[in-house]
Coordinates of C-alpha atoms and ligand atoms in Angstrom, one line a residue:
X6 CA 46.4 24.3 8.9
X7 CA 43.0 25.8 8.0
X8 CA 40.8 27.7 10.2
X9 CA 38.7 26.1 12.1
X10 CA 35.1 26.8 10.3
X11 CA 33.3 30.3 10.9
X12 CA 29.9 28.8 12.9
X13 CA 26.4 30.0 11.6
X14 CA 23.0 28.5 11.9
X15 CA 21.7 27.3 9.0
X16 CA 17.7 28.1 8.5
X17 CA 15.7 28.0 5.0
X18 CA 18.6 27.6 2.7
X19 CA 20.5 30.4 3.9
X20 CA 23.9 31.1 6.8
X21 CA 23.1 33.2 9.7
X22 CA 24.4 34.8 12.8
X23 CA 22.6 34.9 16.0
X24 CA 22.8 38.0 18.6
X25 CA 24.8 35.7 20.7
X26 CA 27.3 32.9 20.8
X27 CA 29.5 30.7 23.0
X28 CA 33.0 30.0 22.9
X29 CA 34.1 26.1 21.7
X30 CA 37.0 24.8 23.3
X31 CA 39.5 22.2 22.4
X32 CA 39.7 20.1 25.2
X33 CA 43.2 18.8 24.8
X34 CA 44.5 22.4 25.9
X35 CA 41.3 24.2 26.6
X36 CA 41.6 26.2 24.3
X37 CA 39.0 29.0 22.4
X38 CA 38.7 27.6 19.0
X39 CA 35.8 29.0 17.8
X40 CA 32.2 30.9 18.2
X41 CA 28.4 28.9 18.1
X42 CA 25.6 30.8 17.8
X43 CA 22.5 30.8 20.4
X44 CA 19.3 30.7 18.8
X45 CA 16.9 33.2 20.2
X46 CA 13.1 32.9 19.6
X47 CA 13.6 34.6 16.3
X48 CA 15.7 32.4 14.9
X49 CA 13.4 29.4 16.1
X50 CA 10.7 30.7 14.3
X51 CA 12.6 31.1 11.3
X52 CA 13.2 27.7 11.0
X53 CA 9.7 26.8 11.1
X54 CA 8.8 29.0 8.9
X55 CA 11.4 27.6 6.7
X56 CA 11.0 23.6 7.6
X57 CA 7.0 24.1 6.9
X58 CA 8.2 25.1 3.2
X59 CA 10.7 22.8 2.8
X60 CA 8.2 20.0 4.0
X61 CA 5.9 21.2 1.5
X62 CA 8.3 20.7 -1.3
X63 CA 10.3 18.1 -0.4
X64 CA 7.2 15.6 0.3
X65 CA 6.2 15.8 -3.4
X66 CA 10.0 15.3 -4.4
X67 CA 10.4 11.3 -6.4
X68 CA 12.4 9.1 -3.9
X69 CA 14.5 9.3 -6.6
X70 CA 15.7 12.6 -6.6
X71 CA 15.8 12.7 -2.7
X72 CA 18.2 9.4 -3.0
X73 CA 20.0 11.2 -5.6
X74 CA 20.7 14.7 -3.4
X75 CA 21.6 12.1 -0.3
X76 CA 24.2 10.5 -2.6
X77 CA 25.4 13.6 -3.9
X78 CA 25.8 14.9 -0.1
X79 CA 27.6 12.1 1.1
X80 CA 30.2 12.2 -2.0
X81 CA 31.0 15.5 -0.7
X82 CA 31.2 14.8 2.9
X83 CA 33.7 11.8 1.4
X84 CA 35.5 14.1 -0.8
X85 CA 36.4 16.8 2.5
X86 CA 37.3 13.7 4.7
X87 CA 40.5 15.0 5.7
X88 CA 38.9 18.7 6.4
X89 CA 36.1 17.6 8.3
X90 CA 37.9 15.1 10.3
X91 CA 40.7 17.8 11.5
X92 CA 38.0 20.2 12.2
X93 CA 36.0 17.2 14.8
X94 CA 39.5 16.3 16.4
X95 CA 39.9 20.2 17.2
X96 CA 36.4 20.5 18.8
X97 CA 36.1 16.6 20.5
X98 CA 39.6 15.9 20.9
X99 CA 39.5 12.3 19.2
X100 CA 42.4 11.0 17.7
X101 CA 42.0 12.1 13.5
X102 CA 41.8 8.6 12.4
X103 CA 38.9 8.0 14.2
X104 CA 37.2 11.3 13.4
X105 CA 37.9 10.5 9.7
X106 CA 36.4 6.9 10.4
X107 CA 33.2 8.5 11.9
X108 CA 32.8 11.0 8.8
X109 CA 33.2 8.1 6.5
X110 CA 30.8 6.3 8.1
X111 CA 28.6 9.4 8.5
X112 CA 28.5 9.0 4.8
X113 CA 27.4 5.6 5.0
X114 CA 24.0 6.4 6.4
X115 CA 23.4 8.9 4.1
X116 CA 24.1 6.4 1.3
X117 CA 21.9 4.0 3.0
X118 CA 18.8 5.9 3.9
X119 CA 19.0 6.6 0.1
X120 CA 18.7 3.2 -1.5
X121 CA 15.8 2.9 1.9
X122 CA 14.4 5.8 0.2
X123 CA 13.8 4.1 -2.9
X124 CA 12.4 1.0 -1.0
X125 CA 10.1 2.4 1.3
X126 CA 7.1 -0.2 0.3
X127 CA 3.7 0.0 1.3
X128 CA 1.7 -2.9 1.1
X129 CA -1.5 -4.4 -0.4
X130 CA -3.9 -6.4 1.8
X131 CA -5.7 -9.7 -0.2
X132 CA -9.2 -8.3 -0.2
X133 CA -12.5 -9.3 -1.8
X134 CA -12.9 -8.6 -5.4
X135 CA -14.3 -4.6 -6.0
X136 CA -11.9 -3.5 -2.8
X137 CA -8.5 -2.5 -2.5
X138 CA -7.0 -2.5 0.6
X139 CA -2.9 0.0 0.4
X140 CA -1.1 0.8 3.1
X141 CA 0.9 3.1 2.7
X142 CA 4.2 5.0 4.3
X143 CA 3.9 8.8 4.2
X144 CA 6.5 10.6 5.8
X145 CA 5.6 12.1 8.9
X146 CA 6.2 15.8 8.8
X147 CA 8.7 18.2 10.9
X148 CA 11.3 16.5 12.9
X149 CA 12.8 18.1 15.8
X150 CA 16.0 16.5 16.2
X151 CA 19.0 16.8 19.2
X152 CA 21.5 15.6 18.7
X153 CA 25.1 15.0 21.5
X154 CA 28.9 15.9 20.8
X155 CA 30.1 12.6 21.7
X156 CA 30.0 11.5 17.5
X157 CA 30.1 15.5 15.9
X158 CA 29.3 14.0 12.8
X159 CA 27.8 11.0 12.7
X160 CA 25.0 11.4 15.3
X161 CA 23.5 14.1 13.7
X162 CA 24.0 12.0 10.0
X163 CA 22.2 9.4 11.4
X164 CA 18.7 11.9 12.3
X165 CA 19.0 14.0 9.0
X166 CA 19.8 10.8 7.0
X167 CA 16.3 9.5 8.1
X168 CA 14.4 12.7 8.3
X169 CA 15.5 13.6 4.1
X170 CA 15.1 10.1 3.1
X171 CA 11.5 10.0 4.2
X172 CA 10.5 13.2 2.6
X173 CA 10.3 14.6 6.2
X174 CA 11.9 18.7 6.7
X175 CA 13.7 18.6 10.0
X176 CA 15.1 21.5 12.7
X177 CA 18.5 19.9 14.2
X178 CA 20.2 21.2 17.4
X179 CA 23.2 19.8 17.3
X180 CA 26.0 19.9 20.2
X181 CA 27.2 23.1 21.1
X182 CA 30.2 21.9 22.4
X183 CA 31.0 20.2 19.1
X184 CA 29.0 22.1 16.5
X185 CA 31.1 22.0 13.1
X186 CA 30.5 18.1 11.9
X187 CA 26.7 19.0 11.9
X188 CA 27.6 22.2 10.5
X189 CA 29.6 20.5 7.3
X190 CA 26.8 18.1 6.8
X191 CA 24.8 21.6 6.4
X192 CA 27.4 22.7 3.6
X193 CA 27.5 19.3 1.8
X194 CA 23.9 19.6 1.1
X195 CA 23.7 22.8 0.9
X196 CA 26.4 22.2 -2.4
X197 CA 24.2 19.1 -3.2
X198 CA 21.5 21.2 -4.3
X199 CA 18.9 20.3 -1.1
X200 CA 15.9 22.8 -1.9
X201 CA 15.9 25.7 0.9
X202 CA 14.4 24.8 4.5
X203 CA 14.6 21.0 4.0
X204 CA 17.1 21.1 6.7
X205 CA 17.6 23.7 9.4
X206 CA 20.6 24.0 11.9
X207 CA 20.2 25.7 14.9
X208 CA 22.8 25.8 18.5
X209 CA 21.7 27.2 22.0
X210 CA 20.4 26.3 24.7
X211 CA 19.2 23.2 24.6
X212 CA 16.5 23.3 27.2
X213 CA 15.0 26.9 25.5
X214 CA 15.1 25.0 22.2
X215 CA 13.3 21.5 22.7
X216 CA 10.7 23.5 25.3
X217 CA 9.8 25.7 22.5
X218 CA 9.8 23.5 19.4
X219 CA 8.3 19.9 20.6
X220 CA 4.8 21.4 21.9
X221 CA 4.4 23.7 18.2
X222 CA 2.0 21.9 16.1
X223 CA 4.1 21.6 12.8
X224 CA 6.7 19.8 15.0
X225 CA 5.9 15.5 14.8
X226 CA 8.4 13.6 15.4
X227 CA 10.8 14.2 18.2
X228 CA 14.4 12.6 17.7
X229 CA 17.0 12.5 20.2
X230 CA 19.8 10.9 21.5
X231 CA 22.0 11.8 24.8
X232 CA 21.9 11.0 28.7
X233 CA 18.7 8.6 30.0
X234 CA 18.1 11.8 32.1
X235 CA 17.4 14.2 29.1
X236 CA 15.7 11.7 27.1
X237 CA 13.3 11.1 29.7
X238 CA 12.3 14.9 29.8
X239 CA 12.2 15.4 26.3
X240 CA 9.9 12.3 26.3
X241 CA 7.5 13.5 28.7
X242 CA 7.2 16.6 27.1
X243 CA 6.5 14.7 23.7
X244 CA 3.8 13.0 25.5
X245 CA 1.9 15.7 26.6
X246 CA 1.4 17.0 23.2
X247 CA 0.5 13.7 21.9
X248 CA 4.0 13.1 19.7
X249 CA 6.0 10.1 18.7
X250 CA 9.7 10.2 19.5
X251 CA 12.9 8.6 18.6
X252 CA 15.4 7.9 22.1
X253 CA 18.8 6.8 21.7
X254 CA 19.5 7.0 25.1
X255 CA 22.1 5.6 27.7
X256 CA 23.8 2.3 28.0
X257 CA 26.3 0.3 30.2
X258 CA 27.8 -3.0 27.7
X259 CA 27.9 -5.6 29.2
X260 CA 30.8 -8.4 28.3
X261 CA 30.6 -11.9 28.4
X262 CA 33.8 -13.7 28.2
X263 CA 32.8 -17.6 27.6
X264 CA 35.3 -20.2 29.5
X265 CA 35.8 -21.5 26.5
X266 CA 37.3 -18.2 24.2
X267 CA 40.9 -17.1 23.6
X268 CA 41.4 -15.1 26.9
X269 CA 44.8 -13.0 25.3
X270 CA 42.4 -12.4 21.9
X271 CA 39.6 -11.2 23.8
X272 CA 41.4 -9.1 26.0
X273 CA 43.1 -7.4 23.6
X274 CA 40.4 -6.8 21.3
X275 CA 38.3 -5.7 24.7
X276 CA 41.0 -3.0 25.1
X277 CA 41.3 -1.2 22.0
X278 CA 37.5 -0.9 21.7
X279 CA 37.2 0.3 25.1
X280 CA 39.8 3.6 24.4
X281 CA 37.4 3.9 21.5
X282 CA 36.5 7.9 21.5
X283 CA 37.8 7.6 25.1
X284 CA 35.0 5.1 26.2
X285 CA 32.7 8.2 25.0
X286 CA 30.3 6.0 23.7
X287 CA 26.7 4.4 24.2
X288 CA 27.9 0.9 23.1
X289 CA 31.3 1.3 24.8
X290 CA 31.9 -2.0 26.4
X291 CA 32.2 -1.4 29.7
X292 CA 31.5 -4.4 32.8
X293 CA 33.3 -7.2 31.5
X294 CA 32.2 -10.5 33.0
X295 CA 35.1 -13.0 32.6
X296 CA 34.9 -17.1 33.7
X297 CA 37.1 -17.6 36.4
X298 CA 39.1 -20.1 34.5
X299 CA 40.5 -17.5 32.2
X300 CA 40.0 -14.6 34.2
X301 CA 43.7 -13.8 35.0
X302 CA 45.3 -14.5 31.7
X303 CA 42.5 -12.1 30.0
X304 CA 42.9 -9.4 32.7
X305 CA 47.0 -9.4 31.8
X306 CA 46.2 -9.1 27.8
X307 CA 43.6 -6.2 28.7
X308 CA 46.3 -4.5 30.7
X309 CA 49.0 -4.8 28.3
X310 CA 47.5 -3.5 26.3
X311 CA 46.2 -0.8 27.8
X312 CA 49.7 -0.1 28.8
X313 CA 50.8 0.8 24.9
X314 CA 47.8 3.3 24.5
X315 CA 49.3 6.5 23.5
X316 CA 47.3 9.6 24.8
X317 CA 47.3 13.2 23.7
X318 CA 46.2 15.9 20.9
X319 CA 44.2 13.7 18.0
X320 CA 46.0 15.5 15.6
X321 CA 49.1 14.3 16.8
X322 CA 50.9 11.3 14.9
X323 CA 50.5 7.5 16.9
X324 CA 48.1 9.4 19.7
X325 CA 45.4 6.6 20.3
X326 CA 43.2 8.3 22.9
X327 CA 42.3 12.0 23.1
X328 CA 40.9 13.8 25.5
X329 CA 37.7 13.2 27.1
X330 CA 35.0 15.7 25.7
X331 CA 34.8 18.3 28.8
X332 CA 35.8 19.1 32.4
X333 CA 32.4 17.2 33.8
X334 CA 33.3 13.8 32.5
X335 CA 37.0 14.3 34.3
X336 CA 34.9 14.8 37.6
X337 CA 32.1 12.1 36.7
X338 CA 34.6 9.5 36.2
X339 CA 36.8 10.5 39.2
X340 CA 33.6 10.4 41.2
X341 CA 33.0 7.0 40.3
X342 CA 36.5 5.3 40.7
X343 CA 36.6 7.0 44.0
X344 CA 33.4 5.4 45.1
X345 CA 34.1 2.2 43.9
X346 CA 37.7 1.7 45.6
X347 CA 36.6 3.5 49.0
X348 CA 33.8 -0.3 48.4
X349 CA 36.7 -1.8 47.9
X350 CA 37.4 -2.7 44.3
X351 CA 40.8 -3.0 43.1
X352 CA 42.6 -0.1 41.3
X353 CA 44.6 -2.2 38.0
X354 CA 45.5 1.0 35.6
X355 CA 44.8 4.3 35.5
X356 CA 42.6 6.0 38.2
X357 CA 44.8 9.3 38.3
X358 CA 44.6 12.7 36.4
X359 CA 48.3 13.9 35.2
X360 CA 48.6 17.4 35.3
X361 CA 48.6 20.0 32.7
X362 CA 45.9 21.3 30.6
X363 CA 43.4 19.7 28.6
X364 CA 40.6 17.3 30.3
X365 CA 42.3 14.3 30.0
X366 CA 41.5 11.4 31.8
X367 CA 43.7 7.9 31.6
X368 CA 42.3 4.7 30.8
X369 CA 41.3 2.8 33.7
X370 CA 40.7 -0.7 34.9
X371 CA 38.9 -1.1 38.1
X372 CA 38.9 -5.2 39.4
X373 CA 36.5 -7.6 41.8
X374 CA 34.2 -4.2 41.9
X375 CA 31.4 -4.9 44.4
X376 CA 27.9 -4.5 43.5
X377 CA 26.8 -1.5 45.4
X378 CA 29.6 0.4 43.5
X379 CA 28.0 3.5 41.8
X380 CA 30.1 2.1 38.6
X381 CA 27.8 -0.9 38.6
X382 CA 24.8 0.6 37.5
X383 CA 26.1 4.3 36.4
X384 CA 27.3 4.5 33.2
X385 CA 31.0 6.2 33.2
X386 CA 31.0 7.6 29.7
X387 CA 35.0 7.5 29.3
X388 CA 38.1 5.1 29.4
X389 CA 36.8 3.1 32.2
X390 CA 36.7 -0.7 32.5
X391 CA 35.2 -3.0 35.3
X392 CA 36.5 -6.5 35.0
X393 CA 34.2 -8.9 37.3
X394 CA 35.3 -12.8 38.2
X395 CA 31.9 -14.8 37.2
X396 CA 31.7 -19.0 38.0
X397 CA 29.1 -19.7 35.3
X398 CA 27.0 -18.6 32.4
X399 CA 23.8 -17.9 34.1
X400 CA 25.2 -15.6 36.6
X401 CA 27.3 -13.5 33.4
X402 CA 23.6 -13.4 32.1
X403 CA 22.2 -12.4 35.2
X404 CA 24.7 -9.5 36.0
X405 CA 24.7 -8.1 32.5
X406 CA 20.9 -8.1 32.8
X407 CA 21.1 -6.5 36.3
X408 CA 21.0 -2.8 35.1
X409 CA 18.3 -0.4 33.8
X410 CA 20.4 0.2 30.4
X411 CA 19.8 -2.3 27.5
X412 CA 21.7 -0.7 24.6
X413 CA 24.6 -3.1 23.6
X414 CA 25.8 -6.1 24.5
X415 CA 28.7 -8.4 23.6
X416 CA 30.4 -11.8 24.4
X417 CA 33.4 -13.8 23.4
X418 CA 32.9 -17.6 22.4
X419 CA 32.9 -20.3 20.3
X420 CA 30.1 -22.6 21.7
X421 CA 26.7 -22.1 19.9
X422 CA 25.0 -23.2 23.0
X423 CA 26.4 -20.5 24.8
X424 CA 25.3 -18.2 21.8
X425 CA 21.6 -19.7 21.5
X426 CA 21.2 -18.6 25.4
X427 CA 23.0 -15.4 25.1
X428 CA 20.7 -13.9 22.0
X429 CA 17.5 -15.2 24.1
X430 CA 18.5 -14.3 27.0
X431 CA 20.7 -10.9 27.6
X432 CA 18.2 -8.0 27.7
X433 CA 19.6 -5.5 24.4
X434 CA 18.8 -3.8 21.7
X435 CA 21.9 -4.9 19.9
X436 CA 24.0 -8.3 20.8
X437 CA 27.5 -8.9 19.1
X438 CA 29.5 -12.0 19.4
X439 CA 33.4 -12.3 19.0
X440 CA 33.1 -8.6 17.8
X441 CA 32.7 -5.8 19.6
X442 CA 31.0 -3.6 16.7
X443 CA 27.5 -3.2 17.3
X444 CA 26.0 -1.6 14.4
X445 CA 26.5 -0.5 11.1
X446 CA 24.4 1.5 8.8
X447 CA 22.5 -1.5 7.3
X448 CA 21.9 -2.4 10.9
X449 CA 19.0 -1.4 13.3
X450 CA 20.3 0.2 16.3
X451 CA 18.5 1.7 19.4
X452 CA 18.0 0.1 22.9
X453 CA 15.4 -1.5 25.3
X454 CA 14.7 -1.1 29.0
X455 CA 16.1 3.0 29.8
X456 CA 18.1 2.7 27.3
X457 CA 15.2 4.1 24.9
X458 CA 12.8 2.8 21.9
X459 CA 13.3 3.0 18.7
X460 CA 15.9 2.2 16.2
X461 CA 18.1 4.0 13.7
X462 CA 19.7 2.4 10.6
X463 CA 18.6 -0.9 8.9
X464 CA 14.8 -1.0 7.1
X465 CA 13.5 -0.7 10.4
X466 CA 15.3 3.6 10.9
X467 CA 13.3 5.0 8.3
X468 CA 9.9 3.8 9.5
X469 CA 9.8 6.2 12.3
X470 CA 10.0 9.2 10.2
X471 CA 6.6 8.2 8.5
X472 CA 3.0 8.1 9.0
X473 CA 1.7 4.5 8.1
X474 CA -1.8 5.6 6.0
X475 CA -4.7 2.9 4.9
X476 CA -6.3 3.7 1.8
X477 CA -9.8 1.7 1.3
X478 CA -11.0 2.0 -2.2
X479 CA -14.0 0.7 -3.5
X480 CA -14.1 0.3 -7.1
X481 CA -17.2 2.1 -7.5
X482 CA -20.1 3.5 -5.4
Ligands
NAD503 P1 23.6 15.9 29.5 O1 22.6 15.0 30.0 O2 23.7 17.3 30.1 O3 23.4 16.1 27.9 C1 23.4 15.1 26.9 C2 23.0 15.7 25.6 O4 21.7 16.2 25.6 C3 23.8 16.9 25.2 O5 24.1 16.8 23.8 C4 23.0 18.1 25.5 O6 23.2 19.2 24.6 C5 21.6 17.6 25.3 N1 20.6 18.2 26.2 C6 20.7 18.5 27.5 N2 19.6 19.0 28.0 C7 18.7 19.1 26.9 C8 17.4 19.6 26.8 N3 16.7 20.0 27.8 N4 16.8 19.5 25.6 C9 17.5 19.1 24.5 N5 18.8 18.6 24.6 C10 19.4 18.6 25.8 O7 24.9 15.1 29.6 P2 26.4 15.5 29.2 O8 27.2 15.8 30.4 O9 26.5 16.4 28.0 O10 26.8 14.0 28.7 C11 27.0 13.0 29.7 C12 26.0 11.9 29.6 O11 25.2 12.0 28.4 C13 26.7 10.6 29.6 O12 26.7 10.1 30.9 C14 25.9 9.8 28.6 O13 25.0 8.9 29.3 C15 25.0 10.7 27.9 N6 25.3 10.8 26.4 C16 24.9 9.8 25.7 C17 25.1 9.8 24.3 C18 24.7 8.7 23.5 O14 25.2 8.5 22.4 N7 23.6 8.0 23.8 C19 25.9 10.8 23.8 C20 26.3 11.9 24.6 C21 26.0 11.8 25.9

């Protein structure tokens, strides 16, 4: 098997070391895989230096030569599928067919943002003859961008997707724990033929890095997505130098599950999605909310299933479930289960660490889980499920609104009455019904409430990384 990748920090077109790294374990044996760099203030500067440049250029590049590079890029990306993927599995520990799922659709927002690229209209206001009223959408400058290790790949995509379609340059600090799917984004348009300093990677320390970039002047836009808690210092900091940001923050899905849907179909569908990236996800459905008349027979399917999932190393054949990501979700989510049975919730699956190395966790089902449960309103970031009894519609609603998250949520049913109240009424960002997808690259995606502002994907991603300008022109003085 190849090595995995020699790590550098990529800044105005060209690889770099930094005086310092840290070590990148695999979490399914804890293992030293690798070495990131730490930016130091040097290197910082560096890629300012470099984005201001690449800003310059890249802003007076056609759309169609920027859509053209982002095509090329995600070709490539597509082309080293296989590479890529085993490198993300040795770093996150997710099982390889889902790392080559999230690389493939890490490609899929670069091809998006391209064709958005080319249809970034402005707009022309009905005026009185001799005026012209344009608006137009200019893009916005230097992004700062951070982005987690939960998606290696794919979360950064989604930031440098925007930032390049818009003719913005952009500084990304990508996850240090799982730094070589930004890294390989780097190389593909690096081969692609991006013009130097359009995109900068740095690692570090995250807390050195967004305190010194977001207050310098070239820096306007400030992307990020991670932990509620982050996002809201990042945010404050944006504030106080005047700056819009981007938050994809926390969430805690809600899931609906109408009296009248298929209880075994929803439970099994419910399960798989939940092992997803082991639950290591903002849209992972999470407090499931099931009618009372079908609560039982969906609770069996959700733990039969469960009771198939095959966990271990990602790169090993049938494994379903890796790892989780690090030794402090193991302790978050024992912390939680633990408060939530000493309130008395039931225990169904799971709930117990084996032994061994690697930080892996088991999926877990926790039952009848009061409300003053930390569980209930902290989100558990891994393989853990809360299945709730409910007696009507209004009081699913009610609970699933009943949190400060409002990222994704999902219900089961075939009743379009139920559907007409649940799309007015749950409080989200993103709503699915009878599917537990909640966004794809066509898609706008980003939360309300704490769970940020902002979205990512669809038409509505790329306006963010613009400025919107109104030209008056009269036709003569
Ligand atoms: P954390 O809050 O320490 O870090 C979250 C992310 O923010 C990491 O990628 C980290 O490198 C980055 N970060 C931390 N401090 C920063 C700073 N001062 N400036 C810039 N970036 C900074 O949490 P964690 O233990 O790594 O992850 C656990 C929690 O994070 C989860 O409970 C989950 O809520 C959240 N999370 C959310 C997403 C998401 O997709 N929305 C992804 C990963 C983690």
């Amino acid at each position: 098997m190849p090595d995995y990748p020699d790590l550098h920090l990529y800044i105005g077109g060209r690889w770099r070391k930094a005086a310092e790294d840290l070590p990148v374990i695999n979490p399914a044996d804890e293992k030293v895989i690798g070495a990131v760099p730490v930016a130091a203030q040097q290197d910082l500067d560096a890629a300012l230096e470099a984005a201001a440049q690449g800003f310059t250029l890249w802003r007076k590049t056609s759309p169609a030569r920027r859509a053209e590079i982002l095509r090329k890029a995600a070709a490539l990306l597509r082309e080293r599928v296989a590479e890529i993927a085993r490198d993300i599995t040795r770093e996150h520990g997710k099982p390889f067919a889902q790392a080559e799922l999230e690389v493939i659709r890490g490609a899929e927002f670069f091809e998006w943002d391209a064709g958005e690229a080319e249809r970034l209209y402005g707009r022309v206001i009905p005026s009185e003859p001799g005026i012209r009223y344009i608006v137009h959408h200019q893009p916005i400058g230097t992004v700062a961008a951070f982005s987690p290790w939960n998606f290696p790949m794919s979360q950064p995509a989604r930031k440098i997707a925007g930032a390049l379609a818009a003719g913005c340059s952009i500084i990304i600090k990508a996850a240090e724990e799982t730094p070589a799917g930004a890294l390989h984004i780097a190389r593909a348009f690096h081969d692609a033929g991006l013009p130097a300093g359009v995109l900068n990677l740095v690692f570090g320390v995250p807390s050195h890095i967004s305190e010194y970039l977001i207050p310098q002047e070239q820096i306007r836009l400030i992307a990020f997505t991670g932990s509620t808690a982050v996002g809201k210092k990042l945010t404050g900091l944006a504030a106080q130098h005047v700056k819009p940001a981007l938050m994809e923050l926390g969430g805690h899905a809600p899931v609906l599950v109408c009296d009248d849907a298929d209880p075994a179909r929803a439970g099994t569908i419910s399960a798989i999605r939940k092992i997803r990236n082991a639950g290591q996800v903002c849209t992972s459905p999470t407090r499931f909310f099931v009618h009372e008349k079908i609560y039982k027979p969906f609770t069996a399917a959700f733990l039969d299933r469960l009771g198939s999932v095959r966990t271990g190393n990602g790169l090993d054949d049938g494994v379903e479930m890796g790892p989780v990501a690090n030794a402090r979700r193991v302790e978050a989510l024992e912390t939680l289960v633990g408060d939530a049975v000493s309130k008395g919730a039931k225990l169904l699956a799971g709930g117990e660490r084996a032994g061994g190395r690697g930080y892996f966790y088991p999926p877990t089902v926790l039952a009848e889980v009061p409300e003053e449960a930390r569980v209930m309103r902290e989100e558990p970031f891994g393989p853990l499920a809360v299945i709730n009894p409910v007696a009507s519609l209004d009081e699913a609603i009610a609970k699933a609104n009943g949190v400060r998250f409002g990222l994704a949520a999902y219900a089961f049913t075939n009743s379009a009455a139920n559907v007409d109240r649940i799309t007015d009424e749950l409080e989200a960002g993103n709503v699915s019904i009878n599917t537990l997808e909640a966004s794809v690259a066509a898609t706008p995606f980003g939360g309300v409430k704490e769970s940020g502002f902002g979205r990512e994907g669809g038409a509505e991603g790329l306006l963010h990384y613009t400025v919107i300008k109104n030209v008056s022109h009269r036709m003569a003085i």
